[in-house]
CSV table of C-alpha atoms in Angstrom, one decimal:
chain,number,residue,atom,x,y,z
A,1,MET,CA,2.9,-12.4,11.4
A,2,LEU,CA,3.0,-8.6,11.8
A,3,TYR,CA,6.2,-6.7,10.9
A,4,ARG,CA,7.6,-4.6,13.8
A,5,ALA,CA,10.9,-2.7,13.8
A,6,GLU,CA,12.9,-2.8,17.0
A,7,PRO,CA,12.8,0.7,18.7
A,8,HIS,CA,16.0,2.6,19.3
A,9,SER,CA,17.6,2.7,22.7
A,10,ASP,CA,19.3,6.1,22.0
A,11,LYS,CA,16.6,8.7,22.1
A,12,LYS,CA,18.7,11.4,20.5
A,13,ALA,CA,20.5,9.7,17.7
A,14,ALA,CA,17.6,9.4,15.3
A,15,TYR,CA,17.1,13.1,15.0
A,16,SER,CA,20.8,14.3,15.3
A,17,VAL,CA,22.5,15.5,12.2
A,18,GLY,CA,24.6,12.4,11.9
A,19,PHE,CA,21.7,9.9,11.9
A,20,ASP,CA,24.0,7.1,13.2
A,21,ALA,CA,21.2,5.2,14.8
A,22,LEU,CA,19.4,4.5,11.5
A,23,GLN,CA,21.1,1.2,11.3
A,24,ALA,CA,19.6,0.1,14.6
A,25,ALA,CA,16.3,-0.7,13.1
A,26,GLU,CA,16.6,-3.4,10.4
A,27,PRO,CA,13.6,-3.8,8.2
A,28,ARG,CA,12.0,-7.2,8.4
A,29,ASN,CA,9.5,-8.8,6.0
A,30,PHE,CA,5.9,-9.3,7.1
A,31,ILE,CA,3.2,-11.5,5.7
A,32,PRO,CA,0.9,-9.4,3.5
A,33,VAL,CA,-2.7,-8.9,4.8
A,34,LYS,CA,-5.3,-10.4,2.5
A,35,THR,CA,-6.7,-8.3,-0.3
A,36,GLY,CA,-9.8,-8.9,-2.5
A,37,LEU,CA,-12.0,-6.3,-0.8
A,38,GLU,CA,-15.0,-4.7,-2.2
A,39,THR,CA,-14.0,-1.1,-2.6
A,40,LEU,CA,-16.8,1.4,-2.0
A,41,ILE,CA,-16.6,4.9,-3.6
A,42,LEU,CA,-18.5,7.8,-2.0
A,43,PRO,CA,-18.7,11.5,-2.9
A,44,ALA,CA,-17.2,14.0,-0.5
A,45,GLY,CA,-19.6,15.3,2.1
A,46,GLU,CA,-20.8,14.7,5.7
A,47,ALA,CA,-21.8,11.2,5.0
A,48,GLY,CA,-18.5,10.4,3.3
A,49,ALA,CA,-16.5,11.8,6.2
A,50,GLU,CA,-18.5,9.8,8.7
A,51,ALA,CA,-18.2,6.6,6.7
A,52,ALA,CA,-14.4,7.2,6.4
A,53,ALA,CA,-14.1,7.7,10.1
A,54,ARG,CA,-16.0,4.5,10.9
A,55,THR,CA,-13.9,2.6,8.4
A,56,LEU,CA,-10.6,3.9,9.9
A,57,ALA,CA,-11.8,3.1,13.4
A,58,ALA,CA,-12.5,-0.4,12.3
A,59,GLY,CA,-9.0,-0.9,11.0
A,60,GLY,CA,-9.9,-0.3,7.3
A,61,LEU,CA,-8.2,1.7,4.6
A,62,VAL,CA,-9.6,4.9,3.1
A,63,ALA,CA,-8.4,6.9,0.2
A,64,PHE,CA,-9.2,10.6,0.3
A,65,PRO,CA,-8.0,13.9,-1.3
A,66,THR,CA,-5.5,16.3,0.3
A,67,GLU,CA,-4.4,19.5,-1.4
A,68,THR,CA,-1.3,17.6,-2.7
A,69,VAL,CA,-2.3,14.2,-3.9
A,70,TYR,CA,-4.9,11.5,-2.8
A,71,GLY,CA,-3.7,9.8,0.3
A,72,LEU,CA,-4.4,6.2,1.5
A,73,GLY,CA,-5.4,6.5,5.2
A,74,ALA,CA,-5.1,4.1,8.1
A,75,ASP,CA,-5.4,4.6,11.8
A,76,ALA,CA,-1.9,5.7,12.8
A,77,ALA,CA,-2.2,3.8,16.1
A,78,ASN,CA,-3.3,0.5,14.6
A,79,ALA,CA,-0.3,-1.6,13.5
A,80,LYS,CA,-2.5,-4.2,11.9
A,81,ALA,CA,-4.2,-1.6,9.7
A,82,ILE,CA,-0.8,-0.2,8.8
A,83,ALA,CA,0.5,-3.6,7.8
A,84,HIS,CA,-2.6,-3.9,5.6
A,85,LEU,CA,-1.8,-0.5,4.1
A,86,TYR,CA,1.8,-1.6,3.3
A,87,ALA,CA,0.5,-4.8,1.7
A,88,ALA,CA,-2.1,-3.0,-0.4
A,89,LYS,CA,0.5,-0.5,-1.7
A,90,GLY,CA,3.3,-3.1,-2.0
A,91,ARG,CA,5.3,-0.4,0.0
A,92,PRO,CA,8.7,-1.2,1.4
A,93,ALA,CA,8.3,-1.7,5.2
A,94,PHE,CA,11.3,0.5,5.9
A,95,ASN,CA,9.8,3.6,4.3
A,96,PRO,CA,8.2,5.7,7.1
A,97,LEU,CA,4.7,7.2,6.8
A,98,ILE,CA,3.3,10.7,7.4
A,99,ALA,CA,0.9,11.1,10.2
A,100,HIS,CA,-1.9,13.5,9.3
A,101,VAL,CA,-3.7,15.4,12.1
A,102,ALA,CA,-6.5,18.0,12.3
A,103,ASP,CA,-4.7,20.7,14.2
A,104,LEU,CA,-1.5,21.8,16.0
A,105,LYS,CA,-2.8,20.5,19.4
A,106,ALA,CA,-3.2,17.0,17.9
A,107,ALA,CA,0.3,17.3,16.3
A,108,ARG,CA,1.9,18.2,19.7
A,109,ARG,CA,0.4,15.0,21.2
A,110,ILE,CA,2.5,12.9,18.9
A,111,GLY,CA,5.6,15.0,18.3
A,112,ARG,CA,7.9,17.4,20.2
A,113,PHE,CA,8.3,20.8,18.6
A,114,ASP,CA,11.3,23.1,19.2
A,115,ALA,CA,11.0,26.8,18.5
A,116,ARG,CA,12.0,26.5,14.8
A,117,ALA,CA,9.5,23.6,14.2
A,118,LEU,CA,6.8,25.5,15.9
A,119,LYS,CA,7.6,28.6,13.8
A,120,LEU,CA,7.2,26.6,10.6
A,121,ALA,CA,4.0,24.9,11.8
A,122,GLU,CA,2.4,28.2,12.6
A,123,ALA,CA,3.5,29.7,9.3
A,124,PHE,CA,2.5,26.9,6.9
A,125,TRP,CA,-0.1,24.7,8.6
A,126,PRO,CA,-2.6,23.7,7.3
A,127,GLY,CA,-0.7,23.2,4.1
A,128,PRO,CA,1.7,21.1,2.0
A,129,LEU,CA,4.5,20.9,4.6
A,130,THR,CA,5.5,17.8,6.6
A,131,LEU,CA,7.7,18.2,9.7
A,132,VAL,CA,9.9,15.4,11.0
A,133,VAL,CA,10.2,15.9,14.8
A,134,PRO,CA,11.1,13.7,17.8
A,135,LYS,CA,8.2,11.6,19.1
A,136,THR,CA,6.6,12.4,22.4
A,137,ASP,CA,7.2,9.9,25.2
A,138,ASP,CA,3.6,8.6,24.8
A,139,CYS,CA,3.3,8.9,21.0
A,140,PRO,CA,0.5,6.6,19.9
A,141,VAL,CA,1.8,6.3,16.3
A,142,ALA,CA,2.7,2.6,15.8
A,143,ASP,CA,6.4,1.8,15.4
A,144,LEU,CA,5.5,0.2,12.0
A,145,ALA,CA,4.5,3.6,10.7
A,146,THR,CA,7.7,5.2,11.7
A,147,ALA,CA,9.9,2.4,10.5
A,148,GLY,CA,11.5,2.1,14.0
A,149,LEU,CA,12.7,5.7,14.1
A,150,ASP,CA,12.5,7.9,17.2
A,151,THR,CA,11.1,10.6,15.0
A,152,VAL,CA,7.6,11.1,13.5
A,153,ALA,CA,6.6,12.8,10.3
A,154,ILE,CA,3.5,15.1,10.8
A,155,ARG,CA,1.3,17.1,8.5
A,156,ILE,CA,-1.9,19.1,8.8
A,157,PRO,CA,-3.6,19.0,5.4
A,158,ALA,CA,-5.5,22.0,4.1
A,159,HIS,CA,-8.0,20.1,2.0
A,160,PRO,CA,-11.5,20.4,3.4
A,161,VAL,CA,-12.3,16.8,2.8
A,162,ALA,CA,-9.2,15.6,4.6
A,163,GLN,CA,-9.9,18.1,7.4
A,164,ALA,CA,-13.5,16.8,7.8
A,165,ILE,CA,-12.4,13.2,8.0
A,166,LEU,CA,-9.6,13.9,10.5
A,167,ARG,CA,-12.0,15.9,12.7
A,168,VAL,CA,-14.7,13.2,12.8
A,169,PHE,CA,-12.1,10.4,13.3
A,170,GLY,CA,-10.4,12.3,16.1
A,171,GLY,CA,-6.9,10.7,15.8
A,172,ALA,CA,-3.8,10.6,13.7
A,173,VAL,CA,-4.1,9.0,10.2
A,174,VAL,CA,-1.1,7.8,8.3
A,175,ALA,CA,-1.7,8.5,4.6
A,176,PRO,CA,1.0,7.9,1.9
A,177,SER,CA,-0.1,8.5,-1.7
A,178,ALA,CA,-3.0,6.2,-2.7
A,179,ASN,CA,-1.3,4.2,-5.4
A,180,ILE,CA,0.7,1.0,-5.8
A,181,SER,CA,4.2,1.7,-4.5
A,182,GLY,CA,6.5,3.0,-7.2
A,183,HIS,CA,3.6,4.0,-9.5
A,184,VAL,CA,2.7,7.6,-10.3
A,185,SER,CA,0.9,9.4,-7.5
A,186,PRO,CA,-2.9,9.9,-7.8
A,187,THR,CA,-4.5,13.3,-8.4
A,188,LEU,CA,-8.0,12.0,-9.1
A,189,ALA,CA,-10.2,9.4,-7.4
A,190,ALA,CA,-10.1,7.5,-10.7
A,191,HIS,CA,-6.4,7.1,-10.4
A,192,VAL,CA,-6.9,5.5,-7.0
A,193,GLU,CA,-9.5,3.2,-8.3
A,194,SER,CA,-7.2,2.1,-11.1
A,195,ASP,CA,-4.5,1.1,-8.7
A,196,LEU,CA,-6.2,0.0,-5.5
A,197,SER,CA,-9.7,-1.2,-6.3
A,198,GLY,CA,-10.2,-4.5,-4.5
A,199,ARG,CA,-7.3,-3.7,-2.1
A,200,ILE,CA,-8.9,-1.0,0.1
A,201,ASP,CA,-12.2,-0.4,1.7
A,202,LEU,CA,-13.3,3.1,0.7
A,203,ILE,CA,-12.5,5.9,-1.7
A,204,VAL,CA,-13.9,9.4,-0.9
A,205,ASP,CA,-14.1,11.3,-4.2
A,206,GLY,CA,-13.4,15.0,-3.7
A,207,GLY,CA,-12.5,15.8,-7.3
A,208,PRO,CA,-9.1,16.8,-8.6
A,209,VAL,CA,-6.4,18.0,-6.2
A,210,THR,CA,-5.0,21.5,-6.5
A,211,VAL,CA,-1.2,21.3,-5.7
A,212,GLY,CA,-0.6,18.0,-7.5
A,213,VAL,CA,2.8,17.2,-6.0
A,214,GLU,CA,3.5,15.8,-2.5
A,215,SER,CA,4.3,17.8,0.6
A,216,THR,CA,7.7,19.3,1.2
A,217,ILE,CA,9.4,17.4,4.1
A,218,VAL,CA,11.7,19.3,6.5
A,219,GLY,CA,13.6,17.5,9.2
A,220,CYS,CA,13.6,19.5,12.4
A,221,PHE,CA,17.0,18.3,13.6
A,222,ASP,CA,19.9,20.1,15.1
A,223,VAL,CA,20.1,21.9,11.8
A,224,PRO,CA,16.8,22.1,9.8
A,225,MET,CA,17.1,19.9,6.7
A,226,LEU,CA,15.2,19.7,3.4
A,227,LEU,CA,14.4,15.9,3.2
A,228,ARG,CA,12.1,16.1,0.2
A,229,PRO,CA,11.2,19.0,-2.1
A,230,GLY,CA,7.4,19.4,-2.6
A,231,GLY,CA,4.4,21.7,-2.8
A,232,LEU,CA,6.0,24.4,-0.6
A,233,SER,CA,9.1,25.9,-2.0
A,234,ARG,CA,12.5,26.0,-0.2
A,235,GLU,CA,12.6,29.8,-0.6
A,236,ARG,CA,9.4,30.3,1.4
A,237,ILE,CA,10.6,28.0,4.2
A,238,GLU,CA,14.0,29.6,4.4
A,239,ALA,CA,12.4,33.1,4.5
A,240,VAL,CA,10.6,32.0,7.7
A,241,LEU,CA,13.6,30.4,9.3
A,242,GLY,CA,15.9,33.2,8.4
A,243,ALA,CA,18.6,30.6,7.4
A,244,PRO,CA,19.2,28.1,4.6
A,245,LEU,CA,18.0,24.5,4.9
A,246,ALA,CA,20.7,21.8,5.0
A,247,ARG,CA,20.7,19.0,2.5
A,248,PRO,CA,20.5,15.3,3.5
A,249,PRO,CA,23.6,13.1,3.1
A,250,LEU,CA,23.8,11.5,-0.3
A,251,GLN,CA,23.6,7.9,1.1
A,252,ALA,CA,20.2,8.8,2.5
A,253,GLU,CA,18.6,8.6,-0.9
A,254,SER,CA,19.9,5.1,-1.8
A,255,ASP,CA,17.3,2.4,-2.4
A,256,ASP,CA,19.5,0.1,-0.2
A,257,SER,CA,19.4,2.3,2.9
A,258,GLN,CA,16.6,3.1,5.4
A,259,PRO,CA,15.2,6.5,4.4
A,260,LEU,CA,15.1,9.4,6.8
A,261,ALA,CA,11.6,10.4,5.7
A,262,PRO,CA,8.8,9.3,3.3
A,263,GLY,CA,9.4,9.7,-0.4
A,264,MET,CA,13.2,9.3,-0.2
A,265,LEU,CA,13.7,6.1,-2.1
A,266,ALA,CA,15.6,6.8,-5.3
A,267,SER,CA,13.1,5.2,-7.7
A,268,HIS,CA,9.9,6.1,-5.7
A,269,TYR,CA,7.9,7.6,-8.6
A,270,ALA,CA,8.3,5.4,-11.6
A,271,PRO,CA,6.0,4.8,-14.6
A,272,ARG,CA,6.4,1.6,-16.6
A,273,ALA,CA,8.0,3.3,-19.6
A,274,ASN,CA,11.6,4.5,-19.3
A,275,VAL,CA,11.8,8.2,-18.7
A,276,ARG,CA,14.4,10.4,-20.5
A,277,LEU,CA,15.0,13.8,-19.0
A,278,ASN,CA,16.0,17.2,-20.6
A,279,ALA,CA,15.0,16.0,-24.0
A,280,ARG,CA,15.9,18.2,-27.0
A,281,GLU,CA,14.1,16.0,-29.5
A,282,VAL,CA,11.6,13.1,-29.7
A,283,THR,CA,12.7,9.8,-31.1
A,284,PRO,CA,10.4,7.4,-32.9
A,285,GLY,CA,8.0,5.6,-30.5
A,286,GLU,CA,8.5,8.0,-27.6
A,287,ALA,CA,5.8,10.0,-25.9
A,288,LEU,CA,6.6,13.6,-25.0
A,289,LEU,CA,6.0,15.3,-21.7
A,290,ALA,CA,6.4,18.9,-22.8
A,291,PHE,CA,6.8,22.2,-20.9
A,292,GLY,CA,6.4,25.7,-22.3
A,293,SER,CA,5.9,26.8,-25.9
A,294,GLU,CA,9.0,25.3,-27.6
A,295,ARG,CA,8.3,22.7,-30.3
A,296,LEU,CA,10.9,19.9,-30.3
A,297,PRO,CA,12.1,18.1,-33.5
A,298,GLY,CA,10.3,14.8,-34.0
A,299,VAL,CA,7.2,15.9,-32.0
A,300,ASP,CA,4.9,15.2,-35.0
A,301,ALA,CA,5.8,11.5,-34.9
A,302,ALA,CA,5.5,11.2,-31.1
A,303,ALA,CA,3.4,8.4,-29.7
A,304,ALA,CA,1.5,11.0,-27.6
A,305,VAL,CA,2.1,14.5,-26.4
A,306,MET,CA,1.0,16.3,-23.2
A,307,ASN,CA,2.2,19.7,-22.1
A,308,LEU,CA,2.5,20.3,-18.3
A,309,SER,CA,2.1,24.1,-18.9
A,310,PRO,CA,2.2,25.7,-22.4
A,311,THR,CA,2.7,29.0,-20.7
A,312,GLY,CA,5.6,27.8,-18.5
A,313,ASP,CA,3.7,28.1,-15.2
A,314,LEU,CA,5.3,25.9,-12.6
A,315,ASP,CA,2.2,25.7,-10.4
A,316,GLU,CA,0.2,24.4,-13.3
A,317,ALA,CA,3.0,22.0,-14.2
A,318,ALA,CA,3.1,20.6,-10.6
A,319,ALA,CA,-0.7,20.1,-10.6
A,320,ASN,CA,-0.5,18.2,-14.0
A,321,LEU,CA,2.6,16.2,-13.4
A,322,PHE,CA,1.4,12.9,-12.1
A,323,GLY,CA,-1.8,12.8,-14.1
A,324,TYR,CA,0.0,13.4,-17.3
A,325,LEU,CA,2.7,10.9,-16.6
A,326,ARG,CA,-0.1,8.3,-16.0
A,327,SER,CA,-1.8,9.2,-19.2
A,328,LEU,CA,1.3,9.0,-21.3
A,329,ASP,CA,2.4,5.7,-19.7
A,330,ALA,CA,-1.1,4.3,-20.5
A,331,LYS,CA,-0.2,4.7,-24.2
A,332,SER,CA,2.6,2.1,-23.8
A,333,PRO,CA,5.2,4.2,-25.5
A,334,ARG,CA,8.8,3.0,-26.1
A,335,GLY,CA,9.8,5.7,-23.6
A,336,ILE,CA,8.7,9.1,-22.3
A,337,ALA,CA,10.9,12.1,-23.3
A,338,VAL,CA,10.6,15.0,-20.8
A,339,MET,CA,11.5,18.6,-21.7
A,340,ALA,CA,13.7,20.6,-19.3
A,341,ILE,CA,12.0,22.2,-16.3
A,342,PRO,CA,13.5,25.2,-14.5
A,343,GLU,CA,15.1,24.3,-11.2
A,344,GLU,CA,13.3,27.1,-9.2
A,345,GLY,CA,10.3,27.3,-7.0
A,346,LEU,CA,8.1,24.3,-7.5
A,347,GLY,CA,10.4,23.3,-10.3
A,348,GLU,CA,12.7,21.8,-7.7
A,349,ALA,CA,10.0,19.4,-6.6
A,350,ILE,CA,8.9,18.6,-10.1
A,351,ASN,CA,12.5,17.7,-11.1
A,352,ASP,CA,13.0,15.7,-8.0
A,353,ARG,CA,10.0,13.5,-9.0
A,354,LEU,CA,11.1,13.3,-12.6
A,355,ARG,CA,14.7,12.2,-11.6
A,356,ARG,CA,13.2,9.4,-9.4
A,357,ALA,CA,10.9,8.4,-12.3
A,358,ALA,CA,14.0,8.1,-14.6
A,359,VAL,CA,16.1,5.9,-12.3
A,360,ALA,CA,17.1,2.7,-14.0
A,361,ARG,CA,15.0,-0.3,-12.8
């Protein structure tokens, strides 16, 4: 049985500020697609892009690098492939997926862009920005990928490997982070292999990613809204819009509600160890995720120490975040203490991920 959310009858409600129609599509369980695949790993290049495109066209799953994190790709028009993707990740079926396309022309085939959405697309694409816009009338993206919403999340990645795969494939590819749902997002092909070997068909190894934190998501509703902080700062987006971004309603980030966009579940980025934020000391048995040059009391007895950026560089910290969380978690510490990160620029996205990692489970 394949999961399918019922479409909305009100074509405006899903992208109005009130979001009243979100309750119209109730998530249903689906029977997981079989796993136990033999996962092939290929280096990036022309042969890798062609193999990836063939695999996607055949309904398979392909992990590949974007400038943010490694994504797990499936044909956006193939509901069966998307169901396999959900099963491989263990991802909640009510969490919508981002459709990745090669260019703006392809984006406009699946989504309707008003003047503000077009302005953001022209300013920041290709790049780490996802725009949530109304679907076109003939949008080919499967309902399963949009969780029954009348909107679609779209991004044009800047990474050359992702661009090559999308050009050869020729269609939209949904690509959430290539990890088990709830685990730390992958910034290396080895991270993908650790989580998903035997569950997916192909990994295209393009080396480490550069941004290291997921794309920023902006809802292009009646009032543009920051749905998820990410690799593009709020300040740069607001400078282009000439107006502040609205914030989503608090209930939109509950684990019990259908999210408005990918990445909005409260405990979406969680290592196995408990995470303690804004630490001023390290207690026995804890690992330390440090930032800057300050040396905390108890650090000499820490289970492990990794510093996101000894110089306090937020770009460097974002690039290191998920890899360092994975490395510390692999030490099986009693917990992970995290030093304070400034709430500015990419620090907003870093703190967003850390708060989600620290949610009680």
